[in-house]
Amino acid sequence: MIQDRAALLRALGRSFSDPELLTLALTHRSAGGRNNERLEFLGDALINACVAEALYHRHPDLEEGDLSRLRASLVNQETLAELGREMDLGSYLILGPGELKSGGFRRASILADAIEGVVGAVFLDAGFDATRQVILRMLESRLAAPLSTDELKDPKTRLQEVLQARELPLPVYAVESVRGEPHKQTFRVSCSIEPLKIRTEGEAGSRRAAEQEAARNALEKIANG
Protein backbone atom coordinates (compact mmCIF):
# COMPACT_ATOMS: atom_id res chain seq x y z
CA MET A 1 0.00 0.00 0.00
CA ILE A 2 2.85 2.42 0.73
CA GLN A 3 3.92 4.14 -2.48
CA ASP A 4 6.59 6.47 -3.78
CA ARG A 5 6.36 9.84 -2.03
CA ALA A 6 7.22 12.08 -4.98
CA ALA A 7 3.59 13.10 -5.53
CA LEU A 8 3.15 13.82 -1.82
CA LEU A 9 6.24 16.03 -1.80
CA ARG A 10 4.90 17.91 -4.84
CA ALA A 11 1.60 18.46 -3.05
CA LEU A 12 3.47 19.84 -0.05
CA GLY A 13 5.66 21.97 -2.29
CA ARG A 14 8.92 20.89 -0.72
CA SER A 15 11.37 18.09 -0.01
CA PHE A 16 12.85 16.94 3.30
CA SER A 17 16.47 17.27 4.34
CA ASP A 18 15.75 14.45 6.78
CA PRO A 19 13.35 11.99 5.05
CA GLU A 20 13.05 10.00 8.28
CA LEU A 21 11.00 12.84 9.75
CA LEU A 22 8.42 12.35 7.01
CA THR A 23 8.46 8.60 7.63
CA LEU A 24 7.79 9.22 11.32
CA ALA A 25 4.98 11.66 10.47
CA LEU A 26 3.26 8.97 8.40
CA THR A 27 3.63 6.20 10.99
CA HIS A 28 0.47 5.46 12.98
CA ARG A 29 0.76 4.12 16.51
CA SER A 30 -0.82 0.84 15.39
CA ALA A 31 2.43 0.05 13.54
CA GLY A 32 4.27 -0.23 16.86
CA GLY A 33 7.43 1.53 17.95
CA ARG A 34 7.98 5.23 17.24
CA ASN A 35 4.96 6.95 15.72
CA ASN A 36 3.58 10.34 14.77
CA GLU A 37 1.77 11.26 18.00
CA ARG A 38 4.40 13.76 19.21
CA LEU A 39 4.58 15.33 15.76
CA GLU A 40 0.76 15.61 15.78
CA PHE A 41 0.99 17.65 18.99
CA LEU A 42 3.46 20.00 17.37
CA GLY A 43 1.60 20.21 14.06
CA ASP A 44 -1.72 20.99 15.72
CA ALA A 45 -0.25 24.06 17.45
CA LEU A 46 1.47 25.23 14.27
CA ILE A 47 -1.63 24.93 12.09
CA ASN A 48 -3.70 26.88 14.60
CA ALA A 49 -1.06 29.61 14.88
CA CYS A 50 -0.53 30.00 11.12
CA VAL A 51 -4.25 30.01 10.30
CA ALA A 52 -4.90 32.53 13.08
CA GLU A 53 -2.21 34.81 11.67
CA ALA A 54 -3.57 34.50 8.12
CA LEU A 55 -7.14 35.25 9.21
CA TYR A 56 -6.03 38.21 11.32
CA HIS A 57 -4.43 39.88 8.30
CA ARG A 58 -7.04 38.87 5.72
CA HIS A 59 -10.11 39.90 7.74
CA PRO A 60 -9.40 43.17 9.60
CA ASP A 61 -13.16 43.77 9.87
CA LEU A 62 -13.96 40.61 11.87
CA GLU A 63 -14.29 40.55 15.66
CA GLU A 64 -12.55 37.99 17.84
CA GLY A 65 -15.55 35.67 18.05
CA ASP A 66 -15.99 35.48 14.28
CA LEU A 67 -12.25 34.99 13.79
CA SER A 68 -12.33 32.12 16.29
CA ARG A 69 -15.30 30.49 14.57
CA LEU A 70 -13.69 30.94 11.17
CA ARG A 71 -10.47 29.34 12.39
CA ALA A 72 -12.47 26.46 13.90
CA SER A 73 -14.16 25.92 10.52
CA LEU A 74 -10.72 25.54 8.93
CA VAL A 75 -8.81 23.73 11.66
CA ASN A 76 -10.81 20.67 12.60
CA GLN A 77 -10.73 16.95 12.01
CA GLU A 78 -13.12 17.06 9.07
CA THR A 79 -11.20 19.73 7.14
CA LEU A 80 -7.81 18.19 7.86
CA ALA A 81 -9.12 14.78 6.79
CA GLU A 82 -10.39 16.35 3.54
CA LEU A 83 -6.90 17.71 2.94
CA GLY A 84 -5.52 14.24 3.55
CA ARG A 85 -7.91 12.73 0.99
CA GLU A 86 -7.07 15.41 -1.56
CA MET A 87 -3.38 14.53 -1.16
CA ASP A 88 -4.11 10.78 -1.21
CA LEU A 89 -2.34 10.69 2.15
CA GLY A 90 -3.83 7.33 3.04
CA SER A 91 -1.65 5.69 0.39
CA TYR A 92 1.48 6.79 2.26
CA LEU A 93 0.48 5.85 5.81
CA ILE A 94 2.34 3.18 7.74
CA LEU A 95 -0.30 1.24 9.66
CA GLY A 96 -0.44 -1.91 11.74
CA PRO A 97 -2.17 -5.03 10.35
CA GLY A 98 -5.40 -4.34 12.25
CA GLU A 99 -5.79 -0.81 10.91
CA LEU A 100 -4.90 -1.94 7.41
CA LYS A 101 -7.58 -4.61 7.54
CA SER A 102 -10.23 -2.24 8.91
CA GLY A 103 -9.49 0.49 6.36
CA GLY A 104 -7.71 2.84 8.73
CA PHE A 105 -6.11 4.67 5.79
CA ARG A 106 -9.60 6.10 5.07
CA ARG A 107 -10.48 7.03 8.67
CA ALA A 108 -10.88 10.78 9.22
CA SER A 109 -9.14 10.81 12.60
CA ILE A 110 -6.07 9.01 11.24
CA LEU A 111 -5.85 11.23 8.15
CA ALA A 112 -6.23 14.41 10.22
CA ASP A 113 -3.58 13.25 12.69
CA ALA A 114 -1.23 12.47 9.82
CA ILE A 115 -1.66 15.96 8.35
CA GLU A 116 -0.70 17.40 11.74
CA GLY A 117 2.23 15.01 11.90
CA VAL A 118 3.50 16.08 8.49
CA VAL A 119 3.26 19.75 9.47
CA GLY A 120 5.23 19.02 12.63
CA ALA A 121 7.85 17.22 10.57
CA VAL A 122 8.19 20.15 8.18
CA PHE A 123 8.77 22.47 11.14
CA LEU A 124 11.54 20.30 12.60
CA ASP A 125 13.09 19.85 9.16
CA ALA A 126 12.95 23.41 7.82
CA GLY A 127 11.64 25.85 10.43
CA PHE A 128 8.63 28.12 10.86
CA ASP A 129 8.62 30.02 7.55
CA ALA A 130 8.65 26.80 5.54
CA THR A 131 5.89 25.43 7.75
CA ARG A 132 3.73 28.52 7.21
CA GLN A 133 4.17 28.14 3.45
CA VAL A 134 3.07 24.49 3.55
CA ILE A 135 0.03 25.24 5.71
CA LEU A 136 -1.11 28.17 3.57
CA ARG A 137 -0.53 26.10 0.42
CA MET A 138 -2.79 23.34 1.74
CA LEU A 139 -5.53 25.69 2.95
CA GLU A 140 -5.34 28.50 0.37
CA SER A 141 -8.58 27.70 -1.46
CA ARG A 142 -10.47 27.52 1.82
CA LEU A 143 -8.87 30.70 3.14
CA ALA A 144 -9.79 32.48 -0.10
CA ALA A 145 -13.47 31.48 0.18
CA PRO A 146 -14.42 31.79 3.87
CA LEU A 147 -17.81 30.73 5.19
CA SER A 148 -20.58 33.25 5.84
CA THR A 149 -21.45 34.39 9.37
CA ASP A 150 -24.36 31.93 9.53
CA GLU A 151 -22.23 29.10 8.20
CA LEU A 152 -19.65 29.83 10.88
CA LYS A 153 -22.09 28.65 13.52
CA ASP A 154 -21.24 25.15 14.66
CA PRO A 155 -23.54 22.30 13.56
CA LYS A 156 -25.11 21.83 17.02
CA THR A 157 -26.12 25.50 17.13
CA ARG A 158 -27.49 25.42 13.59
CA LEU A 159 -29.42 22.21 14.29
CA GLN A 160 -30.90 23.73 17.44
CA GLU A 161 -32.02 26.82 15.51
CA VAL A 162 -33.59 24.70 12.75
CA LEU A 163 -35.57 22.64 15.28
CA GLN A 164 -36.64 25.68 17.29
CA ALA A 165 -37.89 27.35 14.09
CA ARG A 166 -40.09 24.27 13.56
CA GLU A 167 -41.16 24.31 17.23
CA LEU A 168 -39.61 20.87 17.73
CA PRO A 169 -37.80 19.60 20.84
CA LEU A 170 -34.02 19.73 21.01
CA PRO A 171 -32.03 16.69 19.83
CA VAL A 172 -30.83 14.08 22.29
CA TYR A 173 -27.13 13.19 22.20
CA ALA A 174 -25.81 9.93 23.65
CA VAL A 175 -22.36 8.37 23.79
CA GLU A 176 -22.57 5.00 22.04
CA SER A 177 -18.97 3.87 22.54
CA VAL A 178 -15.52 5.02 23.59
CA ARG A 179 -12.45 3.29 22.15
CA GLY A 180 -8.73 3.64 22.68
CA GLU A 181 -6.36 4.51 25.47
CA PRO A 182 -7.23 7.36 27.89
CA HIS A 183 -4.91 9.85 26.16
CA LYS A 184 -6.09 8.95 22.64
CA GLN A 185 -9.78 8.04 22.71
CA THR A 186 -12.33 7.88 19.92
CA PHE A 187 -15.93 8.73 20.80
CA ARG A 188 -18.98 7.57 18.85
CA VAL A 189 -22.06 9.67 19.64
CA SER A 190 -25.65 9.47 18.40
CA CYS A 191 -28.03 12.35 17.75
CA SER A 192 -31.75 11.54 17.91
CA ILE A 193 -34.65 13.75 16.80
CA GLU A 194 -37.69 11.66 17.63
CA PRO A 195 -40.45 13.76 15.95
CA LEU A 196 -38.55 13.59 12.64
CA LYS A 197 -37.55 9.92 13.10
CA ILE A 198 -33.93 10.91 12.58
CA ARG A 199 -30.97 9.24 14.24
CA THR A 200 -27.40 9.96 13.15
CA GLU A 201 -23.94 9.23 14.50
CA GLY A 202 -20.62 11.01 14.65
CA GLU A 203 -17.12 9.82 15.53
CA ALA A 204 -14.19 11.93 16.66
CA GLY A 205 -11.40 12.31 19.18
CA SER A 206 -13.59 14.09 21.72
CA ARG A 207 -17.22 13.84 22.79
CA ARG A 208 -17.90 17.43 21.72
CA ALA A 209 -16.43 16.92 18.26
CA ALA A 210 -18.39 13.68 17.83
CA GLU A 211 -21.60 15.49 18.81
CA GLN A 212 -20.85 18.16 16.22
CA GLU A 213 -20.35 15.50 13.56
CA ALA A 214 -23.62 13.79 14.51
CA ALA A 215 -25.42 17.16 14.38
CA ARG A 216 -23.89 17.90 10.96
CA ASN A 217 -25.18 14.55 9.67
CA ALA A 218 -28.64 15.33 11.10
CA LEU A 219 -28.69 18.69 9.32
CA GLU A 220 -27.89 16.92 6.04
CA LYS A 221 -30.77 14.49 6.57
CA ILE A 222 -33.16 17.34 7.30
CA ALA A 223 -31.97 19.26 4.24
CA ASN A 224 -32.42 16.21 2.02
CA GLY A 225 -35.94 15.70 3.30
Tab-separated table of C-alpha atoms in Angstrom:
chain	number	residue	atom	x	y	z
A	1	MET	CA	0.000	0.000	0.000
A	2	ILE	CA	2.854	2.421	0.735
A	3	GLN	CA	3.919	4.142	-2.482
A	4	ASP	CA	6.585	6.471	-3.785
A	5	ARG	CA	6.358	9.845	-2.027
A	6	ALA	CA	7.220	12.080	-4.980
A	7	ALA	CA	3.586	13.098	-5.528
A	8	LEU	CA	3.153	13.820	-1.824
A	9	LEU	CA	6.237	16.031	-1.800
A	10	ARG	CA	4.901	17.907	-4.836
A	11	ALA	CA	1.600	18.460	-3.049
A	12	LEU	CA	3.468	19.842	-0.049
A	13	GLY	CA	5.656	21.965	-2.289
A	14	ARG	CA	8.920	20.892	-0.719
A	15	SER	CA	11.371	18.085	-0.013
A	16	PHE	CA	12.851	16.937	3.300
A	17	SER	CA	16.472	17.275	4.341
A	18	ASP	CA	15.750	14.449	6.779
A	19	PRO	CA	13.353	11.990	5.052
A	20	GLU	CA	13.055	9.996	8.283
A	21	LEU	CA	11.003	12.840	9.745
A	22	LEU	CA	8.419	12.348	7.011
A	23	THR	CA	8.455	8.600	7.628
A	24	LEU	CA	7.786	9.216	11.316
A	25	ALA	CA	4.981	11.657	10.475
A	26	LEU	CA	3.259	8.966	8.402
A	27	THR	CA	3.629	6.196	10.991
A	28	HIS	CA	0.473	5.460	12.979
A	29	ARG	CA	0.761	4.122	16.505
A	30	SER	CA	-0.818	0.836	15.387
A	31	ALA	CA	2.427	0.048	13.537
A	32	GLY	CA	4.269	-0.230	16.855
A	33	GLY	CA	7.430	1.535	17.952
A	34	ARG	CA	7.978	5.233	17.244
A	35	ASN	CA	4.964	6.946	15.724
A	36	ASN	CA	3.581	10.343	14.771
A	37	GLU	CA	1.768	11.263	17.995
A	38	ARG	CA	4.405	13.757	19.215
A	39	LEU	CA	4.581	15.329	15.765
A	40	GLU	CA	0.764	15.608	15.779
A	41	PHE	CA	0.988	17.645	18.987
A	42	LEU	CA	3.461	19.996	17.368
A	43	GLY	CA	1.603	20.212	14.059
A	44	ASP	CA	-1.724	20.990	15.717
A	45	ALA	CA	-0.254	24.061	17.447
A	46	LEU	CA	1.473	25.227	14.274
A	47	ILE	CA	-1.628	24.931	12.086
A	48	ASN	CA	-3.700	26.879	14.601
A	49	ALA	CA	-1.057	29.613	14.877
A	50	CYS	CA	-0.531	30.005	11.117
A	51	VAL	CA	-4.248	30.006	10.297
A	52	ALA	CA	-4.904	32.531	13.077
A	53	GLU	CA	-2.210	34.807	11.666
A	54	ALA	CA	-3.574	34.499	8.120
A	55	LEU	CA	-7.139	35.253	9.207
A	56	TYR	CA	-6.026	38.215	11.315
A	57	HIS	CA	-4.426	39.880	8.303
A	58	ARG	CA	-7.035	38.871	5.723
A	59	HIS	CA	-10.105	39.904	7.741
A	60	PRO	CA	-9.400	43.169	9.599
A	61	ASP	CA	-13.163	43.768	9.866
A	62	LEU	CA	-13.961	40.611	11.869
A	63	GLU	CA	-14.294	40.553	15.656
A	64	GLU	CA	-12.547	37.989	17.841
A	65	GLY	CA	-15.550	35.675	18.052
A	66	ASP	CA	-15.990	35.481	14.280
A	67	LEU	CA	-12.254	34.986	13.790
A	68	SER	CA	-12.331	32.123	16.288
A	69	ARG	CA	-15.296	30.488	14.575
A	70	LEU	CA	-13.691	30.940	11.167
A	71	ARG	CA	-10.472	29.336	12.395
A	72	ALA	CA	-12.471	26.459	13.901
A	73	SER	CA	-14.158	25.919	10.522
A	74	LEU	CA	-10.721	25.541	8.929
A	75	VAL	CA	-8.806	23.734	11.662
A	76	ASN	CA	-10.809	20.665	12.601
A	77	GLN	CA	-10.734	16.948	12.009
A	78	GLU	CA	-13.124	17.063	9.066
A	79	THR	CA	-11.202	19.732	7.141
A	80	LEU	CA	-7.806	18.186	7.857
A	81	ALA	CA	-9.118	14.783	6.793
A	82	GLU	CA	-10.392	16.353	3.542
A	83	LEU	CA	-6.903	17.714	2.941
A	84	GLY	CA	-5.523	14.239	3.549
A	85	ARG	CA	-7.906	12.733	0.994
A	86	GLU	CA	-7.070	15.413	-1.563
A	87	MET	CA	-3.380	14.535	-1.165
A	88	ASP	CA	-4.113	10.784	-1.205
A	89	LEU	CA	-2.344	10.694	2.148
A	90	GLY	CA	-3.833	7.325	3.041
A	91	SER	CA	-1.654	5.692	0.395
A	92	TYR	CA	1.477	6.792	2.258
A	93	LEU	CA	0.479	5.853	5.808
A	94	ILE	CA	2.342	3.181	7.744
A	95	LEU	CA	-0.305	1.238	9.662
A	96	GLY	CA	-0.443	-1.911	11.738
A	97	PRO	CA	-2.173	-5.027	10.348
A	98	GLY	CA	-5.397	-4.340	12.251
A	99	GLU	CA	-5.791	-0.808	10.914
A	100	LEU	CA	-4.901	-1.945	7.406
A	101	LYS	CA	-7.577	-4.611	7.539
A	102	SER	CA	-10.227	-2.237	8.912
A	103	GLY	CA	-9.486	0.491	6.357
A	104	GLY	CA	-7.706	2.843	8.731
A	105	PHE	CA	-6.112	4.669	5.792
A	106	ARG	CA	-9.603	6.100	5.075
A	107	ARG	CA	-10.479	7.034	8.671
A	108	ALA	CA	-10.884	10.781	9.222
A	109	SER	CA	-9.141	10.811	12.599
A	110	ILE	CA	-6.073	9.006	11.236
A	111	LEU	CA	-5.848	11.234	8.154
A	112	ALA	CA	-6.226	14.413	10.220
A	113	ASP	CA	-3.576	13.250	12.686
A	114	ALA	CA	-1.225	12.468	9.818
A	115	ILE	CA	-1.660	15.963	8.353
A	116	GLU	CA	-0.697	17.399	11.741
A	117	GLY	CA	2.231	15.012	11.903
A	118	VAL	CA	3.497	16.083	8.487
A	119	VAL	CA	3.263	19.747	9.467
A	120	GLY	CA	5.226	19.020	12.634
A	121	ALA	CA	7.845	17.217	10.572
A	122	VAL	CA	8.189	20.154	8.176
A	123	PHE	CA	8.775	22.466	11.138
A	124	LEU	CA	11.537	20.296	12.599
A	125	ASP	CA	13.091	19.847	9.160
A	126	ALA	CA	12.949	23.407	7.820
A	127	GLY	CA	11.638	25.855	10.425
A	128	PHE	CA	8.635	28.117	10.860
A	129	ASP	CA	8.620	30.021	7.554
A	130	ALA	CA	8.654	26.800	5.544
A	131	THR	CA	5.890	25.429	7.754
A	132	ARG	CA	3.728	28.517	7.214
A	133	GLN	CA	4.172	28.139	3.448
A	134	VAL	CA	3.069	24.487	3.545
A	135	ILE	CA	0.032	25.236	5.714
A	136	LEU	CA	-1.108	28.165	3.567
A	137	ARG	CA	-0.533	26.104	0.417
A	138	MET	CA	-2.794	23.336	1.742
A	139	LEU	CA	-5.530	25.692	2.955
A	140	GLU	CA	-5.337	28.495	0.369
A	141	SER	CA	-8.575	27.697	-1.460
A	142	ARG	CA	-10.473	27.524	1.821
A	143	LEU	CA	-8.870	30.701	3.140
A	144	ALA	CA	-9.792	32.475	-0.096
A	145	ALA	CA	-13.472	31.482	0.179
A	146	PRO	CA	-14.424	31.792	3.865
A	147	LEU	CA	-17.810	30.731	5.187
A	148	SER	CA	-20.578	33.253	5.842
A	149	THR	CA	-21.446	34.390	9.373
A	150	ASP	CA	-24.358	31.932	9.530
A	151	GLU	CA	-22.228	29.099	8.202
A	152	LEU	CA	-19.647	29.833	10.882
A	153	LYS	CA	-22.090	28.655	13.523
A	154	ASP	CA	-21.245	25.154	14.663
A	155	PRO	CA	-23.541	22.305	13.564
A	156	LYS	CA	-25.114	21.827	17.019
A	157	THR	CA	-26.121	25.501	17.133
A	158	ARG	CA	-27.490	25.421	13.590
A	159	LEU	CA	-29.423	22.206	14.293
A	160	GLN	CA	-30.905	23.734	17.444
A	161	GLU	CA	-32.019	26.823	15.509
A	162	VAL	CA	-33.590	24.699	12.749
A	163	LEU	CA	-35.567	22.637	15.285
A	164	GLN	CA	-36.640	25.683	17.291
A	165	ALA	CA	-37.891	27.347	14.088
A	166	ARG	CA	-40.091	24.273	13.561
A	167	GLU	CA	-41.157	24.307	17.235
A	168	LEU	CA	-39.613	20.868	17.732
A	169	PRO	CA	-37.797	19.595	20.840
A	170	LEU	CA	-34.020	19.728	21.010
A	171	PRO	CA	-32.025	16.691	19.826
A	172	VAL	CA	-30.833	14.079	22.289
A	173	TYR	CA	-27.129	13.188	22.199
A	174	ALA	CA	-25.807	9.930	23.648
A	175	VAL	CA	-22.361	8.366	23.791
A	176	GLU	CA	-22.567	5.004	22.038
A	177	SER	CA	-18.974	3.874	22.545
A	178	VAL	CA	-15.516	5.017	23.586
A	179	ARG	CA	-12.448	3.293	22.149
A	180	GLY	CA	-8.733	3.643	22.678
A	181	GLU	CA	-6.361	4.513	25.472
A	182	PRO	CA	-7.230	7.362	27.886
A	183	HIS	CA	-4.913	9.848	26.161
A	184	LYS	CA	-6.092	8.948	22.645
A	185	GLN	CA	-9.776	8.035	22.712
A	186	THR	CA	-12.330	7.883	19.921
A	187	PHE	CA	-15.931	8.726	20.796
A	188	ARG	CA	-18.981	7.570	18.854
A	189	VAL	CA	-22.056	9.674	19.636
A	190	SER	CA	-25.645	9.467	18.405
A	191	CYS	CA	-28.027	12.345	17.747
A	192	SER	CA	-31.750	11.539	17.910
A	193	ILE	CA	-34.647	13.748	16.800
A	194	GLU	CA	-37.689	11.664	17.628
A	195	PRO	CA	-40.447	13.759	15.947
A	196	LEU	CA	-38.549	13.586	12.643
A	197	LYS	CA	-37.554	9.920	13.100
A	198	ILE	CA	-33.930	10.911	12.576
A	199	ARG	CA	-30.971	9.244	14.243
A	200	THR	CA	-27.401	9.955	13.153
A	201	GLU	CA	-23.944	9.229	14.502
A	202	GLY	CA	-20.616	11.008	14.649
A	203	GLU	CA	-17.124	9.821	15.535
A	204	ALA	CA	-14.186	11.934	16.664
A	205	GLY	CA	-11.396	12.305	19.176
A	206	SER	CA	-13.594	14.094	21.723
A	207	ARG	CA	-17.223	13.841	22.794
A	208	ARG	CA	-17.904	17.429	21.721
A	209	ALA	CA	-16.429	16.916	18.260
A	210	ALA	CA	-18.391	13.679	17.832
A	211	GLU	CA	-21.602	15.490	18.806
A	212	GLN	CA	-20.848	18.163	16.221
A	213	GLU	CA	-20.346	15.498	13.562
A	214	ALA	CA	-23.618	13.792	14.507
A	215	ALA	CA	-25.422	17.160	14.376
A	216	ARG	CA	-23.890	17.896	10.956
A	217	ASN	CA	-25.181	14.551	9.675
A	218	ALA	CA	-28.638	15.329	11.103
A	219	LEU	CA	-28.686	18.688	9.322
A	220	GLU	CA	-27.890	16.920	6.042
A	221	LYS	CA	-30.772	14.492	6.575
A	222	ILE	CA	-33.165	17.338	7.300
A	223	ALA	CA	-31.970	19.260	4.243
A	224	ASN	CA	-32.416	16.206	2.024
A	225	GLY	CA	-35.944	15.697	3.298
